[in-house]
Coordinates of C-alpha atoms and ligand atoms in Angstrom, one line a residue:
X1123 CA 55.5 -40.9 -66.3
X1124 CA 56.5 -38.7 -69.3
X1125 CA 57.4 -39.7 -73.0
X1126 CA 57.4 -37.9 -76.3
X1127 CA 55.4 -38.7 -78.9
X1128 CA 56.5 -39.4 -82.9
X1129 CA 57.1 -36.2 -84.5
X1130 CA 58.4 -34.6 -81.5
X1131 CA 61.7 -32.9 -80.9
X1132 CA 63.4 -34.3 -78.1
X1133 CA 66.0 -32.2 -76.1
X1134 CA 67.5 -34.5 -73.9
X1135 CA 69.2 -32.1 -72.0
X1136 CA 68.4 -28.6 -70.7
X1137 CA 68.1 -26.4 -67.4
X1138 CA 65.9 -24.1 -69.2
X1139 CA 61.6 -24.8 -69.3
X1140 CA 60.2 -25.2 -72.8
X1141 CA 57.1 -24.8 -73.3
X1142 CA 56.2 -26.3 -76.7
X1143 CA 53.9 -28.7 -77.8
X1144 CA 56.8 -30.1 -80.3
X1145 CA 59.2 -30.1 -78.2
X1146 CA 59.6 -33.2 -75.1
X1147 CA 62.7 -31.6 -73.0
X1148 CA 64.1 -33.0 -69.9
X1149 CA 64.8 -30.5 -67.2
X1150 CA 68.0 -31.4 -65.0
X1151 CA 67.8 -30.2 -61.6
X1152 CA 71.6 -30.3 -60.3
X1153 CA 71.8 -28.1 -57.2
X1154 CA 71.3 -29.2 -53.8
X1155 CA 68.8 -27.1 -52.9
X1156 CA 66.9 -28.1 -56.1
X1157 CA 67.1 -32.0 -55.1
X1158 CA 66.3 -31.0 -51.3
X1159 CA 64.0 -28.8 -52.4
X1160 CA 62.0 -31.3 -55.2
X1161 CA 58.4 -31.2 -55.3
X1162 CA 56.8 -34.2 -58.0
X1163 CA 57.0 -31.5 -61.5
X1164 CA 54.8 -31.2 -64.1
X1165 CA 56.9 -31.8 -66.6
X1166 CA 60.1 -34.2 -67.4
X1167 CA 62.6 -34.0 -65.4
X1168 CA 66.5 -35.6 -64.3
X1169 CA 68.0 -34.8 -61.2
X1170 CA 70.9 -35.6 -59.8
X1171 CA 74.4 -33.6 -58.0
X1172 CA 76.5 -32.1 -61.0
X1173 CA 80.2 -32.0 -59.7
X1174 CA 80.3 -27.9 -59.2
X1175 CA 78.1 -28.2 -57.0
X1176 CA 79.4 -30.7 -54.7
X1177 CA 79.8 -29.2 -51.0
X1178 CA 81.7 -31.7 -48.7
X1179 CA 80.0 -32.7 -45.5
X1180 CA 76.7 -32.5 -47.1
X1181 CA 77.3 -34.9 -49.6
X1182 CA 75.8 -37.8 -47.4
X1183 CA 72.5 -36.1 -47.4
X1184 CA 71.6 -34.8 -50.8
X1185 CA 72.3 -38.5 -51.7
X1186 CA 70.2 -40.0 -49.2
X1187 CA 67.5 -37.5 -50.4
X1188 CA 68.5 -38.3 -54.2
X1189 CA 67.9 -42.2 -53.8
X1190 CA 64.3 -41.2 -52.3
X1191 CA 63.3 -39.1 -54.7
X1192 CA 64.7 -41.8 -57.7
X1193 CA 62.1 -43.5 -58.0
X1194 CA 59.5 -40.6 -58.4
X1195 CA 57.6 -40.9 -62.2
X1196 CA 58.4 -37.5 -63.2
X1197 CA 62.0 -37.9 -62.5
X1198 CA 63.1 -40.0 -66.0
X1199 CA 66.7 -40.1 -65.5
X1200 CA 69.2 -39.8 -62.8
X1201 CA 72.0 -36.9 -63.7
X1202 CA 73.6 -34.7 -64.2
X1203 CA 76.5 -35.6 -62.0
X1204 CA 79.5 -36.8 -63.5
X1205 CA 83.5 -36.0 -63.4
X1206 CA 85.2 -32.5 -64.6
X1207 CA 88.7 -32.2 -64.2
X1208 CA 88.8 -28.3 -64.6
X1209 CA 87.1 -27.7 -61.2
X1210 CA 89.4 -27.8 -58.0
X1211 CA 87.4 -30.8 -56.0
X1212 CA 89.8 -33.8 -56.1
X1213 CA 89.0 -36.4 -58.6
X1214 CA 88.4 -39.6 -55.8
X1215 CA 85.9 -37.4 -53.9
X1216 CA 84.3 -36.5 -57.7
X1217 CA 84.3 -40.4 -58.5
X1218 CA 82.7 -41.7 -55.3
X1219 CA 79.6 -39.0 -55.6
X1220 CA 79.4 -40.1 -59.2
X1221 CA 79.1 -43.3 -58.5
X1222 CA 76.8 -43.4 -55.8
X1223 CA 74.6 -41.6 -57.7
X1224 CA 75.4 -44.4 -60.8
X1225 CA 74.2 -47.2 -58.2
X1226 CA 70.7 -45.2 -57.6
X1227 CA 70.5 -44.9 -61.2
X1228 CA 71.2 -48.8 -61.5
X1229 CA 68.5 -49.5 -58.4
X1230 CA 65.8 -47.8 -60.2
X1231 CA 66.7 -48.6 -63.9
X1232 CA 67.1 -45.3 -65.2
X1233 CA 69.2 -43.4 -67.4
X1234 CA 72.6 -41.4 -66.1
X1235 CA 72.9 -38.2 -67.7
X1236 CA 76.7 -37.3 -67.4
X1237 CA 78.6 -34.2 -67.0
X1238 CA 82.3 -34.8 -68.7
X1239 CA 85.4 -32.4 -69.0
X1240 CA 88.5 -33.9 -69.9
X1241 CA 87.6 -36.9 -67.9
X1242 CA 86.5 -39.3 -70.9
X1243 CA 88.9 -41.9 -70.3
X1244 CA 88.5 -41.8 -66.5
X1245 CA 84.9 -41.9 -67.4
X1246 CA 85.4 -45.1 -70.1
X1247 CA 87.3 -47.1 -68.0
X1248 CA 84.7 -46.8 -65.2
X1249 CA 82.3 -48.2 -67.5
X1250 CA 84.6 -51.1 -68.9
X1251 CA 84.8 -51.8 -64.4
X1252 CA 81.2 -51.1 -63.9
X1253 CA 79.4 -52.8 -66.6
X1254 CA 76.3 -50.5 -65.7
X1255 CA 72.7 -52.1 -67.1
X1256 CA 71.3 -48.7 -67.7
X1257 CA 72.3 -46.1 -70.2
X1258 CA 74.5 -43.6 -69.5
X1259 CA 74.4 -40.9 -71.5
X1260 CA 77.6 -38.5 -72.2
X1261 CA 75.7 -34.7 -72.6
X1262 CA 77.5 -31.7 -74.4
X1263 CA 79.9 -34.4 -75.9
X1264 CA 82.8 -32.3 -78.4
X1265 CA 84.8 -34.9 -79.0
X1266 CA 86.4 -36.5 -81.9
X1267 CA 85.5 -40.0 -83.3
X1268 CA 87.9 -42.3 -81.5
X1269 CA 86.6 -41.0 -78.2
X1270 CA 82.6 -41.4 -79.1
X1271 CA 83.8 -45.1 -80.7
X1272 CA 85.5 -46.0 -77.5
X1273 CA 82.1 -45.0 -75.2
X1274 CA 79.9 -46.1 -77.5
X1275 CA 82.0 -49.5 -77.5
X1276 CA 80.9 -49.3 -74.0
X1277 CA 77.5 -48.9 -74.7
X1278 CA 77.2 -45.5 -74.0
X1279 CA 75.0 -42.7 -75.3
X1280 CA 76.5 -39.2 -76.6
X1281 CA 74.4 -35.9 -76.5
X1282 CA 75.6 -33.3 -78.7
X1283 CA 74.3 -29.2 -77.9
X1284 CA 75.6 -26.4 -79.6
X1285 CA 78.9 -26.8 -80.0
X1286 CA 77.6 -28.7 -83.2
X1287 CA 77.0 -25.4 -84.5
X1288 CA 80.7 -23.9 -83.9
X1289 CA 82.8 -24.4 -87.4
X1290 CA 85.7 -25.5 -85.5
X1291 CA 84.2 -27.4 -82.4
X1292 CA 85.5 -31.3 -82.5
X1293 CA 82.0 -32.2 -82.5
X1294 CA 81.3 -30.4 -85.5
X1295 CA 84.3 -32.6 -87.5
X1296 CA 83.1 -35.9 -86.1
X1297 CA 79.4 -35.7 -85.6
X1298 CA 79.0 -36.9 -89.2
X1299 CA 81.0 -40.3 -88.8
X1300 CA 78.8 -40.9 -85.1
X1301 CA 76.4 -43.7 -85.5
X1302 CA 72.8 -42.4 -85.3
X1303 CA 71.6 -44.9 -83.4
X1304 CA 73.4 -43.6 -80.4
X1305 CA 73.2 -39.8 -80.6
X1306 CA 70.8 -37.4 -78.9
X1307 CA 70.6 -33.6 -79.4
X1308 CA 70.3 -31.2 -76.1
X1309 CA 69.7 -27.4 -75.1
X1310 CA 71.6 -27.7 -72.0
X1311 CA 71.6 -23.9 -71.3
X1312 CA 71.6 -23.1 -74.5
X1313 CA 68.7 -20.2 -75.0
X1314 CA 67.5 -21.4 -78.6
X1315 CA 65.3 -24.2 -79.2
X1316 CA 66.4 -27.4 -80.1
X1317 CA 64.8 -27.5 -83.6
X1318 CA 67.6 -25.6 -84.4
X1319 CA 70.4 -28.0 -83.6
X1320 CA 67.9 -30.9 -85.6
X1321 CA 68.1 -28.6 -88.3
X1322 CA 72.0 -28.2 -88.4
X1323 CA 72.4 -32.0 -87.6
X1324 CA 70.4 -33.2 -90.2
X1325 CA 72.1 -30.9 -92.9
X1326 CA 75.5 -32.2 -92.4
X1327 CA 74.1 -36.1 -92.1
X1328 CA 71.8 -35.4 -95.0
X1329 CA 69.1 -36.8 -94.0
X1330 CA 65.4 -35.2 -93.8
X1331 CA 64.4 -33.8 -90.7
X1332 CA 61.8 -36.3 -90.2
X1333 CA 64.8 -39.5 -91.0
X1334 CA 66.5 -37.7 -87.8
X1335 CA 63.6 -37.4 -85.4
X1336 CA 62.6 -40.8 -85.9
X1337 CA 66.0 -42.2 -85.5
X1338 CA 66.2 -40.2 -82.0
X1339 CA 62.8 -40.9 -81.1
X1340 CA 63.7 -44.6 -81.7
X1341 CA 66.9 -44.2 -79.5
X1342 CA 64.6 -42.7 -76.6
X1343 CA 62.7 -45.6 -76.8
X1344 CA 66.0 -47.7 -76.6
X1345 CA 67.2 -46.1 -73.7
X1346 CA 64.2 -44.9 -72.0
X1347 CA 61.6 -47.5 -72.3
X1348 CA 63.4 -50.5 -72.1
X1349 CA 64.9 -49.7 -69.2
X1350 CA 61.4 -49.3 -68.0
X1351 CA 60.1 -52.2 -68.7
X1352 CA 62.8 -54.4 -66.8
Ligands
ZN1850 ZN1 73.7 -29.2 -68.1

């Protein structure tokens, strides 16, 4: 099993390998030939079917190879997969992949990591039905402050990536009145490291860099180790 240390950055989310000592990344493998293809990694990793990638007739499959591969120590949260209402696959066949793979994550007590577009309250009211016992965690979340209050009412997570950094994103209006206690900070295919998105986050919050690592670090311990330890 894998955990950061204090003083690390952690970048909850990203498909890119970093290779720092003070960084602690999770890599999401999403692809079906990635979960077919898994092999124990070196490194922390999430896997899980993201909803583009969703081919039907196989779906059956890469979940039955999913739930055997949940329980491996290298693989710390289950995810992405999630609901996005721009693609073209209808939204019940999105919804019962999602929550198949929301079960495994629940049979295995760990994390979701979860893909979103334009299907947050599809998405909340699954979780007021569900009542999952493990985090799920909302990655790339540009949203305004109703939206985070009413996941977070929930007991969700939110993980914000670069979008923090665009002047007029949502995310960049609201991220200031988001409760710290539930934020993360992710790459997600974003090519710079994630020190760069602390940086930013702590400027508008002003707090210290150090204030901001130990408040995520403490939320990765929440969400992570806890659910470990059950
Ligand atoms: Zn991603």
């Amino acid at each position: 099993m894998f955990a950061p240390f204090p003083g690390q950055y952690i970048d909850i989310h990203t498909h890119i390998s970093w290779n720092y000592p003070h960084i602690f990344s999770i890599k999401s493998l999403v692809k079906p030939s990635e979960i077919e293809d898994y092999k124990t990694s070196e490194t922390a990793i999430s896997i899980g079917l993201h909803p583009w990638y969703i081919v039907p007739g196989k779906e059956h499959a890469i979940i039955a190879k999913l739930k055997s591969i949940a329980v491996e120590p290298d693989v710390m949260a289950i995810g992405e997969c999630g609901i996005d209402l721009k693609i073209e696959t209808a939204y019940g066949f999105q919804e019962k992949i999602f929550l198949k793979q929301a079960e495994i994550a629940e049979e295995v007590k760990k994390p979701l990591i979860i893909h979103c577009v334009r299907a947050y309250q599809q998405l909340a009211k699954l979780m007021v039905q569900n009542k999952p016992g493990v985090p799920w965690i909302f990655h790339g979340f540009n949203h305004n402050e109703q939206v985070a209050e009413e996941l977070i009412k929930q007991g969700a997570y939110l993980s914000i990536g670069a979008d923090l950094l665009k002047d007029n994103s949502k995310i960049s209006k609201s991220f200031i009145k988001l409760p710290m206690d539930y934020i993360f900070l992710e790459t997600d295919e974003w090519q710079q490291p994630v020190w760069k998105l602390y940086a930013e986050a702590s400027r508008l919050l002003s707090v210290t860099d150090k204030v901001l690592k130990e408040a995520i670090f403490q939320n990765y311990q929440r969400c992570f180790g806890l659910v470990k330890e059950v």
